[in-house]
């Protein structure tokens, strides 16, 4: 099968769970921002930032190690059982530790009296960690449809319960305080229903994964595990450093915003507008799901490196299409949130560019994974994390969440540059830098031109921006898509 066709097909299926699911999550985004003030929405963003770090810590690079060793090890079932059993054991220990030290943990995080928040989130992240390997198994077996179905079920249940709690039971309880509905929805519980919905959804999907889980022989081949950990631990460093780049801002803001400027308000505003950049992250996530198993399955030949270069070019072009699609119509996207959050719209273009750079980095990361030089991935991520931390610590006290947005772009740009330089040494790929640069300049020129045009009204602005957007699409079609289609017909 043509590698582009195979990659595109799997991206479409895997993307179904991400794109449709996370787009459906937009039902929750306007719900939360209209229901909760930025201070309360900030709590959700702050706590889920910790969850992101914990998930990296509890999976410790075993997903990538599972793919790598399933290909190179004689017994792939042994690889599956060893990786799944290892994560199951560590996740169980994690939950026990949280239960034992629940009060000190809750107080340290700054949420005294909210022990239920922390306990629920601990169980959520433990289930996510354990099910990561069964989901990776589905990807390895090319069972993209089952993977997508289970992911959608998880998201659907989570959304459905949120809507039930906040749109149905909440008004019934508030309007009938002495009725049975008060037992189903207690206003004092508030945002904890967000975590409750997530927990129930995770438990149900854990049950639905039983066909994959029963294939696990809960025993560990310690010789194999040692080899896998040696490969995976640099991936853990990469993942942990990556989360510093993506989520540490939502943690640091709470501690670095000067007193009197309401840190939780800033986290809420920042987190809400960060979500408007979801379309770029959706594209990257869907692509990454299929790209990792795709490149591990390819032979090292001249043609495959040309394929990687072409994929990068088309990835960047499509990324700029998404960037323009969001920024040129930001006056429409802003209605997804309450006006209390509008002050943060200025970070949306910055986060879009940051996410695009992250996607470019993911594309480049093939060189250190296929050459087993994962330590370089760790070096790059650590340097990127240091850039993130330095900028956040230095400038959050001065410019608040804008520092976090700028730090995202800076760290990913540094990582892309370092990865390109080291990649040229160990696994050179001749990326079409001339074409990539041309589309980058073209897209940014359109954005800045439209930004400074004094439109008389929002309607006129949208109409004019549509012509600019269409112009970019037409150029892409004439220069890239049409010759590609013509070439296939001739071939």
Coordinates of C-alpha atoms in Angstrom, one line a residue:
X1 CA 0.0 0.0 0.0
X2 CA 1.2 3.5 -0.8
X3 CA 2.7 4.9 2.5
X4 CA 0.9 8.2 2.2
X5 CA -2.4 6.5 1.7
X6 CA -1.8 4.2 4.7
X7 CA -0.8 7.1 6.9
X8 CA -3.7 9.3 5.8
X9 CA -6.2 6.4 6.4
X10 CA -4.9 5.7 9.9
X11 CA -4.7 9.4 10.7
X12 CA -8.4 9.8 9.7
X13 CA -9.5 6.9 11.9
X14 CA -7.4 7.8 14.9
X15 CA -8.3 11.4 14.4
X16 CA -12.0 10.4 14.7
X17 CA -11.6 9.8 18.4
X18 CA -9.5 13.0 18.9
X19 CA -11.2 15.4 16.5
X20 CA -14.8 14.4 17.0
X21 CA -14.3 13.7 20.7
X22 CA -12.4 16.9 21.6
X23 CA -14.7 18.9 19.4
X24 CA -17.6 17.5 21.4
X25 CA -15.7 18.6 24.4
X26 CA -16.3 22.2 23.2
X27 CA -19.8 21.6 24.6
X28 CA -18.1 21.6 28.0
X29 CA -15.8 24.6 27.2
X30 CA -18.6 27.1 26.8
X31 CA -20.6 25.4 29.5
X32 CA -17.8 25.8 32.0
X33 CA -16.9 29.4 31.1
X34 CA -20.5 30.5 31.2
X35 CA -21.2 28.5 34.4
X36 CA -18.1 29.2 36.4
X37 CA -16.2 32.4 36.9
X38 CA -12.5 32.4 35.8
X39 CA -11.4 31.8 39.4
X40 CA -13.3 28.4 39.6
X41 CA -12.4 27.5 36.0
X42 CA -8.8 28.2 37.0
X43 CA -9.1 25.4 39.6
X44 CA -10.0 22.9 36.9
X45 CA -7.1 24.0 34.7
X46 CA -4.7 24.0 37.7
X47 CA -5.5 20.5 38.9
X48 CA -5.6 18.9 35.4
X49 CA -2.1 20.3 34.9
X50 CA -1.0 18.1 37.7
X51 CA -2.8 15.2 36.2
X52 CA -0.8 15.7 32.9
X53 CA 2.5 15.4 34.8
X54 CA 1.3 12.4 36.8
X55 CA 0.3 10.5 33.6
X56 CA 3.8 11.0 32.2
X57 CA 5.3 9.8 35.4
X58 CA 3.1 6.7 35.7
X59 CA 3.5 5.6 32.1
X60 CA 7.3 6.3 32.2
X61 CA 7.8 6.0 28.4
X62 CA 6.5 2.4 28.2
X63 CA 4.1 3.1 25.3
X64 CA 7.0 4.0 23.0
X65 CA 9.1 1.1 24.4
X66 CA 6.2 -1.2 23.8
X67 CA 6.1 -0.3 20.1
X68 CA 9.9 -0.6 19.7
X69 CA 10.3 -3.9 21.5
X70 CA 7.2 -5.5 20.0
X71 CA 9.0 -5.1 16.6
X72 CA 12.5 -6.2 17.7
X73 CA 11.7 -8.8 20.5
X74 CA 11.0 -12.4 19.5
X75 CA 7.9 -12.7 21.8
X76 CA 5.6 -9.6 21.4
X77 CA 3.1 -11.1 23.9
X78 CA 5.8 -11.1 26.5
X79 CA 6.5 -7.4 25.8
X80 CA 2.8 -6.7 26.1
X81 CA 2.4 -8.5 29.4
X82 CA 5.6 -7.1 30.9
X83 CA 4.8 -3.5 30.1
X84 CA 1.2 -3.7 31.2
X85 CA 2.0 -5.6 34.4
X86 CA 4.7 -3.1 35.3
X87 CA 2.4 -0.1 34.9
X88 CA -0.4 -1.8 36.7
X89 CA 1.9 -2.4 39.7
X90 CA 3.2 1.1 39.8
X91 CA -0.3 2.6 39.4
X92 CA -1.6 0.6 42.3
X93 CA 1.3 1.7 44.5
X94 CA 0.6 5.3 43.5
X95 CA -3.1 5.1 44.6
X96 CA -2.1 3.5 47.9
X97 CA 0.4 6.3 48.6
X98 CA -2.2 9.0 47.7
X99 CA -4.7 7.4 50.1
X100 CA -2.1 7.3 52.9
X101 CA -1.0 10.9 52.5
X102 CA -4.2 12.4 51.2
X103 CA -4.4 15.3 53.7
X104 CA -0.8 16.5 53.4
X105 CA -1.0 16.3 49.6
X106 CA -4.2 18.3 49.5
X107 CA -2.8 21.0 51.8
X108 CA 0.5 21.2 49.9
X109 CA -1.4 21.8 46.6
X110 CA -3.3 24.6 48.3
X111 CA -6.8 23.0 48.4
X112 CA -7.5 22.2 52.1
X113 CA -10.8 20.5 52.6
X114 CA -10.9 19.4 49.0
X115 CA -9.5 15.8 49.5
X116 CA -12.2 14.4 47.3
X117 CA -10.8 16.4 44.3
X118 CA -7.4 14.9 44.8
X119 CA -8.5 11.3 45.4
X120 CA -10.8 11.3 42.3
X121 CA -8.0 12.7 40.2
X122 CA -5.5 10.1 41.5
X123 CA -7.8 7.3 40.5
X124 CA -8.4 8.9 37.1
X125 CA -4.8 9.2 36.3
X126 CA -4.0 5.6 37.5
X127 CA -6.7 4.2 35.2
X128 CA -5.4 6.3 32.3
X129 CA -1.8 5.1 32.9
X130 CA -2.8 1.4 33.0
X131 CA -5.1 1.5 30.0
X132 CA -2.3 3.3 28.0
X133 CA -0.7 -0.1 27.1
X134 CA -4.0 -1.9 26.0
X135 CA -4.7 1.2 23.8
X136 CA -1.1 1.0 22.5
X137 CA -1.8 -2.7 21.8
X138 CA -4.8 -1.8 19.7
X139 CA -2.6 0.7 17.7
X140 CA 0.1 -2.0 17.1
X141 CA -2.5 -4.4 15.9
X142 CA -3.9 -1.8 13.5
X143 CA -7.3 -2.0 15.3
X144 CA -7.9 1.7 14.7
X145 CA -11.6 1.5 14.6
X146 CA -11.9 -0.2 18.1
X147 CA -9.4 2.3 19.4
X148 CA -11.4 5.2 18.2
X149 CA -14.7 3.7 19.4
X150 CA -13.5 3.2 22.9
X151 CA -12.0 6.7 23.0
X152 CA -15.3 8.1 21.8
X153 CA -17.2 6.2 24.4
X154 CA -15.0 7.6 27.1
X155 CA -15.5 11.1 25.9
X156 CA -19.2 10.6 25.3
X157 CA -19.9 9.3 28.8
X158 CA -17.8 12.2 30.3
X159 CA -19.7 14.8 28.3
X160 CA -23.0 13.2 28.9
X161 CA -22.5 13.2 32.7
X162 CA -21.3 16.8 32.7
X163 CA -24.4 17.8 30.8
X164 CA -26.6 15.8 33.1
X165 CA -25.1 17.3 36.3
X166 CA -24.9 20.9 35.2
X167 CA -27.7 21.4 32.7
X168 CA -30.3 19.0 34.1
X169 CA -29.8 18.3 37.8
X170 CA -28.2 21.6 38.8
X171 CA -31.3 23.8 37.9
X172 CA -33.7 21.1 39.2
X173 CA -31.8 21.1 42.5
X174 CA -31.5 24.9 42.8
X175 CA -35.2 25.4 42.0
X176 CA -36.3 22.6 44.3
X177 CA -33.9 22.7 47.3
X178 CA -36.0 20.4 49.4
X179 CA -36.6 17.7 46.7
X180 CA -34.9 14.5 45.8
X181 CA -32.8 16.3 43.3
X182 CA -30.7 17.8 46.1
X183 CA -29.3 14.3 46.7
X184 CA -28.3 14.0 43.0
X185 CA -26.8 17.4 42.8
X186 CA -25.4 19.3 45.7
X187 CA -24.5 22.9 44.8
X188 CA -21.8 22.9 47.4
X189 CA -20.0 20.1 45.5
X190 CA -19.7 22.4 42.4
X191 CA -16.8 21.7 40.1
X192 CA -16.1 18.3 41.8
X193 CA -18.8 17.0 39.4
X194 CA -16.4 17.6 36.6
X195 CA -14.0 15.1 38.2
X196 CA -16.8 12.7 39.1
X197 CA -17.9 12.5 35.4
X198 CA -14.3 11.8 34.3
X199 CA -13.9 9.1 36.9
X200 CA -17.1 7.3 35.9
X201 CA -16.2 7.4 32.2
X202 CA -12.7 6.0 32.9
X203 CA -14.1 3.1 34.9
X204 CA -16.5 2.2 32.2
X205 CA -13.9 2.2 29.5
X206 CA -11.6 0.1 31.7
X207 CA -14.3 -2.5 31.8
X208 CA -14.8 -2.3 28.0
X209 CA -11.1 -3.0 27.5
X210 CA -11.5 -6.4 29.1
X211 CA -10.8 -8.3 25.8
X212 CA -7.4 -6.7 25.6
X213 CA -6.7 -6.9 29.4
X214 CA -7.4 -10.6 29.6
X215 CA -4.6 -11.2 27.1
X216 CA -2.2 -9.8 29.7
X217 CA -0.4 -12.4 31.7
X218 CA 0.2 -10.6 34.9
X219 CA 3.9 -11.5 35.3
X220 CA 7.0 -9.5 34.6
X221 CA 10.0 -10.6 32.6
X222 CA 12.5 -8.6 34.6
X223 CA 15.3 -9.1 32.0
X224 CA 13.1 -7.7 29.3
X225 CA 11.7 -5.0 31.7
X226 CA 15.3 -3.8 32.4
X227 CA 15.9 -3.4 28.6
X228 CA 12.6 -1.6 28.1
X229 CA 13.2 0.7 31.0
X230 CA 16.7 1.6 29.6
X231 CA 15.0 2.6 26.4
X232 CA 12.0 4.2 28.0
X233 CA 13.5 6.3 30.8
X234 CA 14.9 8.9 28.4
X235 CA 11.4 9.0 26.9
X236 CA 10.1 9.7 30.4
X237 CA 12.5 12.6 30.7
X238 CA 11.3 13.8 27.3
X239 CA 7.6 13.5 28.3
X240 CA 8.1 15.1 31.7
X241 CA 10.1 18.0 30.1
X242 CA 7.4 18.2 27.5
X243 CA 4.7 18.6 30.2
X244 CA 6.8 21.4 31.7
X245 CA 6.6 23.1 28.3
X246 CA 2.8 22.5 28.0
X247 CA 1.4 22.6 31.5
X248 CA 3.8 24.0 34.1
X249 CA 2.5 27.5 33.4
X250 CA -0.9 26.6 34.8
X251 CA 0.9 25.5 38.0
X252 CA 3.4 28.3 38.2
X253 CA 0.8 31.1 37.7
X254 CA -0.7 30.2 41.0
X255 CA 2.5 30.8 42.8
X256 CA 4.2 33.6 40.7
X257 CA 1.4 36.0 40.0
X258 CA 1.8 38.9 42.5
X259 CA -0.6 39.0 45.4
X260 CA -3.6 41.1 44.7
X261 CA -3.8 40.2 41.0
X262 CA -5.9 37.1 41.5
X263 CA -3.8 34.2 40.2
X264 CA -6.7 31.8 39.8
X265 CA -8.5 34.4 37.6
X266 CA -5.4 34.5 35.4
X267 CA -5.2 30.7 35.2
X268 CA -8.9 30.6 34.2
X269 CA -8.6 33.2 31.5
X270 CA -5.4 31.7 30.2
X271 CA -6.7 28.1 30.2
X272 CA -9.9 29.1 28.5
X273 CA -8.2 30.9 25.6
X274 CA -5.6 28.2 25.4
X275 CA -8.5 25.9 24.4
X276 CA -9.4 28.0 21.4
X277 CA -6.1 26.8 19.9
X278 CA -7.5 23.2 20.2
X279 CA -7.8 22.7 16.4
X280 CA -4.0 22.8 16.0
X281 CA -3.5 20.4 18.9
X282 CA -6.2 18.1 17.5
X283 CA -4.4 17.9 14.2
X284 CA -1.1 17.2 15.9
X285 CA -2.5 14.5 18.2
X286 CA -4.3 12.7 15.4
X287 CA -1.2 12.8 13.2
X288 CA 1.1 11.6 16.1
X289 CA -1.1 8.6 16.9
X290 CA -0.6 7.1 13.5
X291 CA 2.9 8.5 12.7
X292 CA 4.8 6.7 15.5
X293 CA 3.7 3.2 14.5
X294 CA 4.0 4.2 10.8
X295 CA 7.7 5.2 10.9
X296 CA 8.7 2.2 13.1
X297 CA 7.2 -0.1 10.5
X298 CA 9.2 1.4 7.6
X299 CA 12.5 0.1 6.2
X300 CA 15.5 2.4 6.3
X301 CA 15.9 3.3 2.7
X302 CA 16.4 6.4 0.6
X303 CA 12.8 6.5 -0.4
X304 CA 11.5 6.5 3.2
X305 CA 13.6 9.5 4.1
X306 CA 12.1 11.3 1.1
X307 CA 8.7 10.3 2.4
X308 CA 9.5 11.8 5.8
X309 CA 10.6 15.0 4.1
X310 CA 7.4 15.2 2.1
X311 CA 5.2 14.5 5.2
X312 CA 6.9 17.4 7.0
X313 CA 6.2 19.8 4.2
X314 CA 2.5 18.9 4.0
X315 CA 2.2 18.9 7.7
X316 CA 3.5 22.5 8.0
X317 CA 1.3 23.7 5.2
X318 CA -1.8 22.2 6.8
X319 CA -0.7 23.7 10.1
X320 CA -0.7 27.2 8.6
X321 CA -4.1 26.6 7.1
X322 CA -5.4 25.8 10.6
X323 CA -3.6 28.9 12.0
X324 CA -5.3 31.2 9.5
X325 CA -8.6 29.4 9.9
X326 CA -8.7 30.3 13.6
X327 CA -7.0 33.7 13.7
X328 CA -8.9 35.2 10.8
X329 CA -12.2 34.2 12.3
X330 CA -11.3 34.8 16.0
X331 CA -14.4 37.1 16.3
X332 CA -16.5 34.0 15.8
X333 CA -14.5 31.7 18.0
X334 CA -14.6 34.1 20.9
X335 CA -18.3 33.5 21.4
X336 CA -17.4 30.0 22.7
X337 CA -16.5 31.7 26.0
X338 CA -18.1 34.2 28.3
X339 CA -17.1 37.8 27.9
X340 CA -15.3 37.5 31.3
X341 CA -12.6 35.6 29.4
X342 CA -12.1 37.9 26.3
X343 CA -9.1 39.7 27.7
X344 CA -7.1 36.5 27.0
X345 CA -7.8 36.3 23.2
X346 CA -4.5 37.9 22.5
X347 CA -2.7 34.7 23.4
X348 CA -4.5 32.5 20.8
X349 CA -2.2 33.2 17.8
X350 CA 0.8 32.7 20.0
X351 CA -0.4 29.3 21.3
X352 CA -1.3 28.3 17.7
X353 CA 2.3 29.0 16.5
X354 CA 3.6 27.2 19.6
X355 CA 1.5 24.1 18.9
X356 CA 2.6 24.1 15.2
X357 CA 6.3 24.2 16.3
X358 CA 5.5 21.3 18.6
X359 CA 4.1 19.3 15.7
X360 CA 7.2 20.1 13.7
X361 CA 9.3 18.8 16.6
X362 CA 7.2 15.6 16.7
X363 CA 7.9 15.1 13.0
X364 CA 11.6 15.5 13.6
X365 CA 11.8 13.2 16.5
X366 CA 11.9 10.2 14.3
X367 CA 15.6 10.5 14.0
X368 CA 16.4 9.8 17.6
X369 CA 13.8 7.1 17.9
X370 CA 14.7 5.0 14.9
X371 CA 18.4 5.3 15.8
X372 CA 17.8 4.4 19.4
X373 CA 19.4 7.7 20.5
X374 CA 16.6 8.6 22.8
X375 CA 19.0 10.4 25.1
X376 CA 19.1 13.3 22.5
X377 CA 15.3 13.6 22.8
X378 CA 15.9 14.0 26.6
X379 CA 18.6 16.6 26.0
X380 CA 16.3 18.7 23.7
X381 CA 13.3 18.5 26.0
X382 CA 15.4 19.4 29.1
X383 CA 16.8 22.5 27.3
X384 CA 13.3 23.4 26.1
X385 CA 12.0 23.0 29.7
X386 CA 14.7 25.2 31.0
X387 CA 13.7 27.9 28.5
X388 CA 10.1 27.6 29.6
X389 CA 11.0 27.8 33.3
X390 CA 13.4 30.7 32.9
X391 CA 10.9 32.8 30.9
X392 CA 8.0 31.9 33.3
X393 CA 9.9 32.7 36.4
X394 CA 11.3 35.9 35.0
X395 CA 8.2 37.4 33.4
X396 CA 5.1 36.0 35.0
X397 CA 5.4 38.5 37.9
X398 CA 5.7 41.2 35.3
X399 CA 3.2 40.4 32.5
X400 CA 1.3 37.4 33.9
X401 CA 0.0 34.7 31.6
X402 CA 1.4 36.5 28.5
X403 CA 4.8 35.3 29.7
X404 CA 3.6 31.7 29.6
X405 CA 2.4 32.0 26.0
X406 CA 5.7 33.6 24.9
X407 CA 7.6 30.8 26.7
X408 CA 5.7 28.2 24.8
X409 CA 6.8 29.6 21.4
X410 CA 10.4 30.1 22.6
X411 CA 10.9 26.6 24.0
X412 CA 9.5 24.8 21.0
X413 CA 11.5 27.0 18.6
X414 CA 14.7 26.1 20.5
X415 CA 13.8 22.4 20.4
X416 CA 13.1 22.4 16.7
X417 CA 16.4 24.1 16.0
X418 CA 18.4 21.7 18.2
X419 CA 16.6 18.6 16.8
X420 CA 17.3 19.7 13.2
X421 CA 21.0 20.2 13.9
X422 CA 21.5 16.9 15.7
X423 CA 19.3 15.1 13.3
X424 CA 21.4 16.2 10.4
X425 CA 24.3 14.4 12.0
X426 CA 22.7 11.1 12.9
X427 CA 19.8 10.6 10.5
X428 CA 19.9 13.3 7.8
X429 CA 16.6 14.1 6.1
X430 CA 16.5 16.7 3.3
X431 CA 13.5 18.7 4.4
X432 CA 12.2 21.2 1.8
X433 CA 13.1 24.2 3.9
X434 CA 12.6 26.6 1.0
X435 CA 8.9 25.7 0.5
X436 CA 8.3 25.4 4.2
X437 CA 9.8 28.9 4.8
X438 CA 7.8 30.4 1.9
X439 CA 4.4 29.2 3.2
X440 CA 5.4 30.3 6.8
X441 CA 6.2 33.9 5.5
X442 CA 3.0 33.9 3.4
X443 CA 0.7 32.8 6.3
X444 CA 2.2 35.3 8.8
X445 CA 2.1 38.1 6.2
X446 CA -1.7 37.5 5.8
X447 CA -2.2 37.4 9.5
X448 CA -0.4 40.7 10.2
X449 CA -2.0 42.4 7.3
X450 CA -5.5 41.5 8.4
X451 CA -4.5 42.4 12.0
X452 CA -3.8 46.1 11.2
X453 CA -6.5 46.7 8.6
X454 CA -9.1 49.2 10.1
X455 CA -12.3 47.3 9.3
X456 CA -15.5 49.3 9.7
X457 CA -17.4 46.4 11.2
X458 CA -17.0 42.8 12.3
X459 CA -19.1 41.6 9.3
X460 CA -16.8 43.4 6.8
X461 CA -13.8 42.0 8.6
X462 CA -15.0 38.4 8.3
X463 CA -15.9 38.8 4.6
X464 CA -12.5 40.4 3.8
X465 CA -10.6 37.8 5.9
X466 CA -12.4 35.1 4.0
X467 CA -10.9 36.3 0.7
X468 CA -7.4 36.3 2.3
X469 CA -8.0 32.8 3.6
X470 CA -9.3 31.6 0.2
X471 CA -6.2 33.1 -1.4
X472 CA -3.9 31.0 0.8
X473 CA -6.0 27.8 0.1
X474 CA -5.9 28.5 -3.7
X475 CA -2.1 28.9 -3.7
X476 CA -1.7 25.6 -1.8
X477 CA -4.0 23.9 -4.2
X478 CA -2.2 25.1 -7.3
X479 CA 1.3 24.6 -6.0
X480 CA 0.9 21.4 -4.0
X481 CA -2.3 19.5 -4.4
X482 CA -2.9 19.8 -8.1
X483 CA 0.6 18.7 -9.2
X484 CA 0.4 15.8 -6.7
X485 CA -3.0 14.6 -8.1
X486 CA -1.8 15.0 -11.6
X487 CA 1.4 13.1 -10.9
X488 CA -0.6 10.2 -9.5
X489 CA -2.9 10.1 -12.5
X490 CA 0.2 10.0 -14.8
X491 CA 1.8 7.3 -12.6

